[in-house]
Tab-separated table of C-alpha atoms in Angstrom:
chain	number	residue	atom	x	y	z
K	235	MET	CA	-40.850	-99.329	68.564
K	236	THR	CA	-40.981	-95.983	70.324
K	237	VAL	CA	-44.442	-94.577	71.054
K	238	PRO	CA	-44.566	-90.751	70.875
K	239	VAL	CA	-45.721	-89.013	74.045
K	240	VAL	CA	-48.409	-86.390	73.528
K	241	ASP	CA	-48.147	-83.409	75.868
K	242	GLN	CA	-51.600	-83.025	77.393
K	243	GLY	CA	-50.737	-79.647	78.936
K	244	MET	CA	-53.007	-77.663	81.246
K	245	PRO	CA	-56.585	-77.021	80.198
K	246	SER	CA	-57.043	-73.570	78.780
K	247	VAL	CA	-58.865	-71.051	80.971
K	248	THR	CA	-60.782	-68.138	79.523
K	249	ILE	CA	-60.679	-65.055	81.723
K	250	LEU	CA	-63.793	-62.977	81.319
K	251	PRO	CA	-63.776	-59.226	81.948
K	252	PRO	CA	-65.404	-58.166	85.219
K	253	GLY	CA	-69.121	-57.549	84.956
K	254	PRO	CA	-70.951	-54.464	86.126
K	255	PRO	CA	-71.086	-53.942	89.919
K	256	ARG	CA	-74.092	-55.351	91.664
K	257	PRO	CA	-76.621	-52.696	92.559
K	258	THR	CA	-76.844	-51.886	96.253
K	259	VAL	CA	-80.179	-53.009	97.634
K	260	ARG	CA	-81.583	-50.458	100.042
K	261	ALA	CA	-84.526	-50.983	102.299
K	262	PRO	CA	-87.515	-49.001	101.033
K	263	LYS	CA	-88.397	-45.955	103.077
K	264	ILE	CA	-91.556	-46.042	105.134
K	265	PRO	CA	-94.185	-43.963	103.281
K	266	ALA	CA	-94.827	-41.585	106.142
K	267	GLN	CA	-93.763	-38.192	107.431
K	268	VAL	CA	-91.878	-37.487	110.637
K	269	HIS	CA	-91.877	-34.080	112.306
K	270	VAL	CA	-88.973	-33.674	114.707
K	271	ALA	CA	-88.953	-30.686	117.054
K	272	ILE	CA	-85.521	-30.109	118.575
K	273	LEU	CA	-85.525	-27.950	121.712
K	274	ILE	CA	-82.026	-26.734	122.571
K	275	ASP	CA	-80.793	-25.208	125.809
K	276	ALA	CA	-78.789	-22.305	124.360
K	277	THR	CA	-77.494	-20.949	127.670
K	278	GLY	CA	-73.805	-20.357	128.244
K	279	SER	CA	-73.510	-23.633	130.160
K	280	SER	CA	-74.299	-25.526	126.947
K	281	GLY	CA	-71.425	-23.845	125.100
K	282	PRO	CA	-68.880	-26.555	125.975
K	283	PHE	CA	-71.257	-29.095	124.399
K	284	ALA	CA	-71.915	-27.159	121.175
K	285	GLN	CA	-70.075	-29.741	119.093
K	286	GLY	CA	-71.997	-32.598	120.672
K	287	ILE	CA	-75.337	-30.869	120.127
K	288	CYS	CA	-74.530	-30.513	116.424
K	289	ARG	CA	-73.280	-34.091	116.086
K	290	THR	CA	-76.177	-35.642	117.988
K	291	SER	CA	-78.663	-33.642	115.922
K	292	GLU	CA	-77.048	-34.692	112.663
K	293	MET	CA	-76.754	-38.393	113.478
K	294	THR	CA	-80.313	-38.558	114.734
K	295	LEU	CA	-81.909	-36.565	111.909
K	296	ARG	CA	-79.935	-38.361	109.194
K	297	GLY	CA	-80.964	-41.661	110.732
K	298	VAL	CA	-84.646	-40.721	110.636
K	299	GLU	CA	-84.232	-39.316	107.127
K	300	ALA	CA	-82.880	-42.665	105.927
K	301	LYS	CA	-85.996	-44.474	107.150
K	302	ALA	CA	-88.934	-42.114	106.511
K	303	ALA	CA	-90.168	-40.760	103.195
K	304	LYS	CA	-90.269	-37.186	104.479
K	305	VAL	CA	-88.765	-35.502	107.508
K	306	LEU	CA	-89.717	-32.021	108.725
K	307	VAL	CA	-87.737	-30.324	111.473
K	308	THR	CA	-88.551	-27.495	113.859
K	309	VAL	CA	-85.718	-25.929	115.868
K	310	GLN	CA	-86.459	-23.995	119.050
K	311	ILE	CA	-83.899	-22.531	121.446
K	312	HIS	CA	-84.447	-21.366	125.014
K	313	ARG	CA	-82.454	-19.898	127.853
K	314	ASP	CA	-83.947	-18.589	131.132
K	315	GLU	CA	-87.327	-16.875	131.146
K	316	ASP	CA	-86.710	-15.569	134.674
K	317	TYR	CA	-84.090	-13.272	133.146
K	318	GLY	CA	-86.251	-12.135	130.252
K	319	GLN	CA	-84.773	-14.661	127.811
K	320	MET	CA	-87.794	-16.112	126.044
K	321	PRO	CA	-87.806	-19.193	123.770
K	322	CYS	CA	-87.296	-18.539	120.074
K	323	THR	CA	-88.201	-20.659	117.039
K	324	LEU	CA	-85.313	-20.664	114.559
K	325	LEU	CA	-86.973	-22.953	112.008
K	326	SER	CA	-90.513	-24.227	111.575
K	327	ALA	CA	-91.125	-27.487	109.665
K	328	GLY	CA	-87.984	-27.113	107.544
K	329	THR	CA	-85.697	-29.665	105.952
K	330	VAL	CA	-82.986	-31.640	107.711
K	331	ALA	CA	-80.310	-29.594	105.936
K	332	GLU	CA	-81.933	-26.314	106.997
K	333	ALA	CA	-82.210	-27.524	110.579
K	334	LEU	CA	-78.565	-28.569	110.793
K	335	ASP	CA	-77.522	-25.210	109.368
K	336	GLU	CA	-79.558	-23.358	111.997
K	337	ILE	CA	-78.185	-25.512	114.817
K	338	SER	CA	-74.601	-24.946	113.681
K	339	ARG	CA	-75.097	-21.168	113.990
K	340	ILE	CA	-76.561	-21.102	117.510
K	341	THR	CA	-74.819	-18.761	119.937
K	342	PHE	CA	-74.691	-20.227	123.438
K	343	GLU	CA	-74.990	-17.416	125.934
K	344	GLY	CA	-77.144	-16.069	128.726
K	345	GLY	CA	-78.923	-18.011	131.403
K	346	GLY	CA	-78.967	-16.891	134.961
K	347	ASP	CA	-78.607	-19.353	137.788
K	348	ALA	CA	-77.848	-23.067	137.923
K	349	GLU	CA	-81.311	-24.198	136.807
K	350	GLU	CA	-83.006	-23.031	133.596
K	351	THR	CA	-86.592	-22.948	132.306
K	352	HIS	CA	-86.474	-26.154	130.267
K	353	ALA	CA	-89.936	-27.341	131.318
K	354	ALA	CA	-91.467	-24.044	130.248
K	355	ALA	CA	-89.790	-24.444	126.857
K	356	VAL	CA	-91.331	-27.904	126.518
K	357	LEU	CA	-94.789	-26.513	127.246
K	358	ARG	CA	-94.282	-23.734	124.710
K	359	ALA	CA	-93.378	-26.304	122.068
K	360	LEU	CA	-96.427	-28.397	122.932
K	361	ASN	CA	-98.651	-25.373	122.387
K	362	CYS	CA	-96.908	-23.651	119.481
K	363	VAL	CA	-95.343	-26.291	117.194
K	364	ALA	CA	-97.467	-27.313	114.200
K	365	TRP	CA	-97.628	-30.980	115.154
K	366	MET	CA	-98.846	-33.541	112.601
K	367	ALA	CA	-101.358	-35.150	114.982
K	368	ASN	CA	-102.231	-37.954	112.556
K	369	SER	CA	-100.369	-41.138	113.481
K	370	ARG	CA	-101.685	-43.007	110.422
K	371	ILE	CA	-99.580	-40.951	108.006
K	372	ALA	CA	-97.144	-39.092	110.228
K	373	HIS	CA	-95.491	-39.077	113.590
K	374	ASP	CA	-94.297	-36.342	115.932
K	375	VAL	CA	-91.029	-36.416	117.845
K	376	MET	CA	-89.677	-34.035	120.483
K	377	VAL	CA	-85.978	-33.945	121.363
K	378	LEU	CA	-84.963	-31.806	124.351
K	379	MET	CA	-81.233	-31.052	124.735
K	380	THR	CA	-80.118	-29.633	128.071
K	381	SER	CA	-76.973	-29.064	130.116
K	382	SER	CA	-78.645	-28.372	133.478
K	383	GLU	CA	-81.647	-29.114	135.672
K	384	SER	CA	-85.041	-27.520	134.997
K	385	LYS	CA	-86.960	-25.010	137.074
K	386	PRO	CA	-90.603	-25.868	137.811
K	387	VAL	CA	-93.566	-24.337	136.011
K	388	ALA	CA	-96.232	-22.704	138.163
K	389	GLY	CA	-99.345	-24.845	138.413
K	390	MET	CA	-97.893	-27.805	136.482
K	391	SER	CA	-95.876	-30.723	137.810
K	392	PHE	CA	-93.060	-32.262	135.781
K	393	ALA	CA	-94.976	-35.538	135.643
K	394	ASN	CA	-98.030	-33.744	134.250
K	395	ILE	CA	-95.909	-32.179	131.516
K	396	GLY	CA	-94.658	-35.615	130.522
K	397	LYS	CA	-98.190	-36.989	130.605
K	398	GLN	CA	-99.336	-34.265	128.237
K	399	ILE	CA	-96.561	-35.220	125.805
K	400	GLN	CA	-97.631	-38.855	125.976
K	401	GLN	CA	-101.311	-38.031	125.537
K	402	GLN	CA	-100.551	-36.006	122.410
K	403	GLY	CA	-98.865	-39.066	120.929
K	404	ILE	CA	-95.450	-37.407	120.717
K	405	LEU	CA	-92.313	-39.522	120.997
K	406	TYR	CA	-90.045	-37.871	123.557
K	407	TYR	CA	-86.260	-37.977	123.912
K	408	HIS	CA	-84.067	-36.103	126.366
K	409	VAL	CA	-80.405	-35.549	125.525
K	410	GLY	CA	-78.700	-34.582	128.751
K	411	GLU	CA	-78.313	-35.537	132.386
K	412	PRO	CA	-81.366	-37.329	133.847
K	413	THR	CA	-81.717	-34.924	136.758
K	414	PRO	CA	-84.763	-35.515	138.997
K	415	ASN	CA	-87.068	-32.947	137.409
K	416	LEU	CA	-86.168	-33.748	133.800
K	417	LYS	CA	-86.312	-37.483	134.509
K	418	ALA	CA	-89.853	-37.033	135.816
K	419	ILE	CA	-90.862	-35.581	132.452
K	420	THR	CA	-89.150	-38.382	130.530
K	421	ASP	CA	-90.609	-41.154	132.661
K	422	SER	CA	-94.148	-39.786	132.467
K	423	ALA	CA	-93.825	-39.242	128.703
K	424	MET	CA	-92.604	-42.855	128.368
K	425	GLY	CA	-89.538	-41.405	126.690
K	426	MET	CA	-85.829	-42.109	126.581
K	427	THR	CA	-82.707	-40.325	127.821
K	428	ILE	CA	-79.294	-40.347	126.131
K	429	PRO	CA	-76.187	-38.537	127.415
K	430	LEU	CA	-75.103	-35.145	126.093
K	431	SER	CA	-71.523	-35.493	124.916
K	432	ASN	CA	-69.163	-33.994	122.365
K	433	ASN	CA	-68.584	-37.571	121.199
K	434	PRO	CA	-72.135	-38.895	121.036
K	435	ASP	CA	-72.693	-42.622	120.851
K	436	ALA	CA	-73.682	-43.454	117.272
K	437	ALA	CA	-75.543	-46.530	118.492
K	438	GLU	CA	-77.684	-44.434	120.836
K	439	CYS	CA	-78.595	-42.009	118.040
K	440	ALA	CA	-79.379	-44.955	115.777
K	441	ARG	CA	-81.707	-46.330	118.471
K	442	VAL	CA	-83.632	-43.057	118.501
K	443	ALA	CA	-84.000	-43.116	114.707
K	444	ALA	CA	-85.018	-46.782	114.751
K	445	LYS	CA	-87.662	-46.210	117.425
K	446	CYS	CA	-89.134	-43.374	115.364
K	447	ALA	CA	-89.364	-45.647	112.332
K	448	ALA	CA	-90.749	-48.548	114.342
K	449	SER	CA	-93.532	-46.389	115.759
K	450	ILE	CA	-94.555	-45.323	112.252
K	451	ALA	CA	-94.537	-48.886	110.954
K	452	ALA	CA	-96.693	-49.976	113.866
């Protein structure tokens, strides 16, 4: 007697349509304000680094903007006061977008000799910028961008300038060459220096943004 063979076949598989994409989980922003004052050496010697100044500003500000609930930006340019070229505030406590627009339109010209009045520009910012001055809800940051060494300020050492920054509770960053005078400010302010380049290091800019956020969280 022949027994019929039943074809078992392959088990059936039901293919379900793809579900909705998983929502991207983003870290919540720190509920605090950050005021970043960017001081830019707008002399002719900075012209070759115009692209890098814009890129460094954007990467840094966007990085801070991604971490803090609100970011205000002041933009100040300076050249050489010894030649009658006084610092000028282009934007006071504006948005990141407004700041980047102002920076992109800077004309790099003027200056006089090899050294410029960067330290004097720092002192002007210390005295004239509307700093938050309340570390419980906000934090202040100063970013100085230079392409040369700084001239001294009468009656004030570079170390004393940095100390004043530190005493006011301002985070300080120097984008440029750590020449002796500018390094003295940075060291005394307990700040940080990153190179000025037309191809800025994204990791360095991210470090600046992260340190700003960390100081607020603390």
